[in-house]
Structure formats: structure tokens, C-alpha cells
Coordinates of C-alpha atoms in Angstrom, one line a residue:
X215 CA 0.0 0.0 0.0
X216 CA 2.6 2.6 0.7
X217 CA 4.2 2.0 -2.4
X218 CA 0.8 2.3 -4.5
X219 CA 1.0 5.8 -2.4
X220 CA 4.3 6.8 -3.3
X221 CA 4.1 6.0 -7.1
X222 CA 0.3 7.6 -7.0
X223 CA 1.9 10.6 -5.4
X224 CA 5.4 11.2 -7.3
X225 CA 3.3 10.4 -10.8
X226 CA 0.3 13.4 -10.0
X227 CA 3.3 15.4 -8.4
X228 CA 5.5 15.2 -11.8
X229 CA 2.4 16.1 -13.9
X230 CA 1.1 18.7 -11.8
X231 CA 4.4 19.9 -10.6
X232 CA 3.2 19.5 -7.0
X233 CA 6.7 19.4 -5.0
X234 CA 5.0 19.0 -1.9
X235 CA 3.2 15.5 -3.2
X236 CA 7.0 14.5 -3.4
X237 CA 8.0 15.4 0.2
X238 CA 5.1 13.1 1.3
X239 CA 6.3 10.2 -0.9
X240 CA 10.1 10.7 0.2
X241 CA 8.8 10.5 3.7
X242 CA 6.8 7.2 3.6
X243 CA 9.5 5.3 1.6
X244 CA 11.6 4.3 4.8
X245 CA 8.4 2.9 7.0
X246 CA 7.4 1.0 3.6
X247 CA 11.1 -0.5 3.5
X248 CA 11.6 -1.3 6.8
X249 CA 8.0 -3.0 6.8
X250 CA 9.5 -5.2 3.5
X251 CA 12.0 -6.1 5.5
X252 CA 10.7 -6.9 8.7
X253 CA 8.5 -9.0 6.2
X254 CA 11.2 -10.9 4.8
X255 CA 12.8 -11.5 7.9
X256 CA 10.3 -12.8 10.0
X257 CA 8.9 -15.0 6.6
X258 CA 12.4 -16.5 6.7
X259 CA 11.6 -17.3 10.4
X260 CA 8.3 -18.8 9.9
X261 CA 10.0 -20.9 6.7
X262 CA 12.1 -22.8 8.7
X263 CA 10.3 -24.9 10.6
X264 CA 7.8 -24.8 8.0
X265 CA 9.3 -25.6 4.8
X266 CA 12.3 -26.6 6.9
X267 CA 14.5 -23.4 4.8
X268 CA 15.5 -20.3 5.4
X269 CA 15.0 -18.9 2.1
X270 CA 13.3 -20.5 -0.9
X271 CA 13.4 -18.9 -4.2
X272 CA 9.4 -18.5 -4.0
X273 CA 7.8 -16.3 -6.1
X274 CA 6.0 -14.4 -3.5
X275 CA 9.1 -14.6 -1.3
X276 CA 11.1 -13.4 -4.7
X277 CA 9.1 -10.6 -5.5
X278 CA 9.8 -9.2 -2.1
X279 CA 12.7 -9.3 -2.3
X280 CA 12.5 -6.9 -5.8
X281 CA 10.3 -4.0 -3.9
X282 CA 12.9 -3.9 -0.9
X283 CA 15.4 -3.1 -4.2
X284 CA 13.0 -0.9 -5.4
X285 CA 12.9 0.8 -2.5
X286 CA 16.2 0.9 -2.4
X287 CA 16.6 2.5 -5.5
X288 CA 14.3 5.3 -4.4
X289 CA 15.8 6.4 -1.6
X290 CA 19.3 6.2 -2.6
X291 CA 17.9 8.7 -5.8
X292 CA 17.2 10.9 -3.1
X293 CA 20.8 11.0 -1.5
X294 CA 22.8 10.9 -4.6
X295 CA 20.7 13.9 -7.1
X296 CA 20.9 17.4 -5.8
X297 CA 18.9 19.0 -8.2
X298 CA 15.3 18.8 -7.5
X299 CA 13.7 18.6 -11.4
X300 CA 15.9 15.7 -12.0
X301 CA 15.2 13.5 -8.7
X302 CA 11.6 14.3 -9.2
X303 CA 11.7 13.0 -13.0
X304 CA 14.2 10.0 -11.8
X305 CA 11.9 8.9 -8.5
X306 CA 9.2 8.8 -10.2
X307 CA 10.1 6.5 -13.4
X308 CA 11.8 4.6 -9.9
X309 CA 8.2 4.0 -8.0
X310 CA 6.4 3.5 -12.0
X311 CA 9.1 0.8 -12.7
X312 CA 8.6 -0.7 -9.0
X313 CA 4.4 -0.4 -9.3
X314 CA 4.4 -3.6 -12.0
X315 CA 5.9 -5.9 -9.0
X316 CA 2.8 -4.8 -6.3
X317 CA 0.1 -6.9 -8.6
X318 CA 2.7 -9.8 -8.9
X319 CA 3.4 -10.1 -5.5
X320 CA -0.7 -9.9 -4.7
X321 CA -1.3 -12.8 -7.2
X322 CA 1.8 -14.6 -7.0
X323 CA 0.3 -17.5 -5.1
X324 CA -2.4 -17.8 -7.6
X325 CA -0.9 -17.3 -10.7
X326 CA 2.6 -19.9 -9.9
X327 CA 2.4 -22.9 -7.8
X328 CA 4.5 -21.7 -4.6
X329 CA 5.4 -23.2 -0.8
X330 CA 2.8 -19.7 0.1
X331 CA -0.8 -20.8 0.5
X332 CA -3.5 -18.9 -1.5
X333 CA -4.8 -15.8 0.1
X334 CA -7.1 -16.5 3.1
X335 CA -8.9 -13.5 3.3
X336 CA -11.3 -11.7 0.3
X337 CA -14.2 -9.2 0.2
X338 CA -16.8 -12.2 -0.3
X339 CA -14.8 -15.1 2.0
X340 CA -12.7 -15.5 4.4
X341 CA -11.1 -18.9 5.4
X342 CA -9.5 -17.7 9.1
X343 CA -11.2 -18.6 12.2
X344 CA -13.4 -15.1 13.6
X345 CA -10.7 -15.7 16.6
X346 CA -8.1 -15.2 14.5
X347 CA -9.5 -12.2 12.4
X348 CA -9.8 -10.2 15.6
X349 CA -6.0 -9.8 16.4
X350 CA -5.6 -9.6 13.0
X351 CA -7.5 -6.6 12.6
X352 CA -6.6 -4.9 15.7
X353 CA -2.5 -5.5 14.3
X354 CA -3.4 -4.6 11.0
X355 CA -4.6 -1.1 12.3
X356 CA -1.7 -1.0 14.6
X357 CA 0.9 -1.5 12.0
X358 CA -1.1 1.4 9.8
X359 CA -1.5 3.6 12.6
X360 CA 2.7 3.4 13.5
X361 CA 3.0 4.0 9.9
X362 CA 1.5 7.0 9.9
X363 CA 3.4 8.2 13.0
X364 CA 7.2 7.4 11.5
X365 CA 5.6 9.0 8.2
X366 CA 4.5 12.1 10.3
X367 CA 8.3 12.4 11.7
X368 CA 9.8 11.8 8.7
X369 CA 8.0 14.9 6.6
X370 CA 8.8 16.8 9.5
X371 CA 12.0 16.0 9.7
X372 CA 12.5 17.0 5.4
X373 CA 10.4 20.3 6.2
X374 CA 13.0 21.6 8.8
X375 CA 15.8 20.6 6.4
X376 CA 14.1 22.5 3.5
X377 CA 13.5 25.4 6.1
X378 CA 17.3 25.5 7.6
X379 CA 18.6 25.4 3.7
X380 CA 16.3 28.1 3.0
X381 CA 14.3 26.1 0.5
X382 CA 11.2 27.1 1.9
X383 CA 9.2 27.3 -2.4
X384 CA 9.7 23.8 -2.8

């Protein structure tokens, strides 16, 4: 979901020229990354005892793998161009390059035969016991809600750095 956000935002901000919309998408890219990789990590600790490996070239597990890159990619572009116009044009080919791997890693599990299982919730079903939907709603709003709070330090954080350069019309 970040990622949809961040490619949504740095493609309207490049067409509209809205410099701000990139400031939010520079700020969520860390909380999206580090939520890959927690991701990763702790699916590597539930594969070994499950599929009795620490890493399987899966194609869920794979593609994964390829949006922690892609992240990666993004916010090195921000460290390494100085000029705004040009990381603006270069993030945001970055995030529409990076959107084609969000669908494949939604229907990896259908489209390939992987170790993952198919998805266990839907809008019309859902094959998880109620007692298990419960917690997983409550940590599904938790995760979102701390999201939005390292987001929220974050854009502060880039609008006192644009204040203290004196970049204050971007």
C-alpha cells in the first residue's frame, strides 16, 4: 500500500508539478522498506520450521525481495541527485518501474504454484477462524496507525531541512 501511495503521489506530483506531493512520498519510503524487510525476515523465520528453509526462491518470497530493491533505489535517488527537477523526473520512473511488481506479488500465489498458500482473506470469504480475524485486525490497524506516525516524523524531519537550507518554495 505505501508503495501504490508513493508512485500515485510522485506520478500526479510530476504532472502537476506539485513538489509537496513529493516530500510526502520521500517521507513514507523508509516505513514501507523497513516493513518489507521486517517482512522478509520474519517469513524467513516462519519458513524454517515450516518448509524446513531459510529462504526459498518463492515467487511471493522473490518478489519481495525486488520491492525492498526498489525501494532501495528510491531512496538512494534521493541521497545521490541534488537537483530537485531531476530527482523528481528520476523517483518517479523509480516508484512507476517498482508499481508492476505490487500486482505480482498480490497474485503470486495464484498465478505460480508456490510453498505460500492462496490468500485466506477476500471481500466475499474468508477462510480464518473469527478468533483469528480479531487480532488480526486490531495488528493490521496498529501497523497502519505506526506508519503513519514514522511517516509524520519523517515529513517533519524533510520540512525543517528545507526550512534550515532556505528552501522554503519547494
Amino acid at each position: 500500500g505505501i508503495f501504490c501511495a508513493i508512485t500515485f503521489l510522485s506520478v500526479i506530483g510530476y504532472i502537476f508539478k506539485i513538489r509537496n506531493f513529493f516530500l510526502i512520498s520521500k517521507s513514507l519510503a523508509p516505513s514501507g522498506l523497513v516493513f518489507n524487510i521486517v517482512a522478509l525476515v520474519t517469513g524467513s523465520i516462519w519458513g524454517k520450521p515450516t518448509w524446513g528453509t531459510w529462504w526459498a526462491w518463492d515467487a511471493r518470497i522473490t518478489s519481495m525481495l525486488i520491492l525492498v530493491l526498489f525501494y532501495l533505489i528510491y531512496l538512494v535517488a534521493w541521497r545521490i541527485y541534488e537537483k530537485h527537477d531531476k530527482v523528481f523526473r528520476i523517483t518517479s520512473i523509480i516508484s512507476l518501474l517498482g508499481i508492476i511488481n505490487v500486482p505480482i506479488i498480490k497474485y503470486s500465489v495464484d498465478w505460480w504454484n508456490t510453498l505460500h498458500q492462496p490468500a485466506s482473506i477476500s471481500i466475499s470469504k474468508s477462510s480464518i477462524h473469527i478468533s483469528m480475524m480479531y487480532p488480526l485486525i486490531i495488528m493490521t490497524a496498529s501497523f497502519a496507525l505506526f506508519s503513519l506516525l514514522i511517516f509524520l516524523m519523517k515529513y517533519n524531519t524533510e520540512l525543517i531541512k528545507i526550512k534550515n537550507k532556505g528552501l522554503d518554495r519547494l
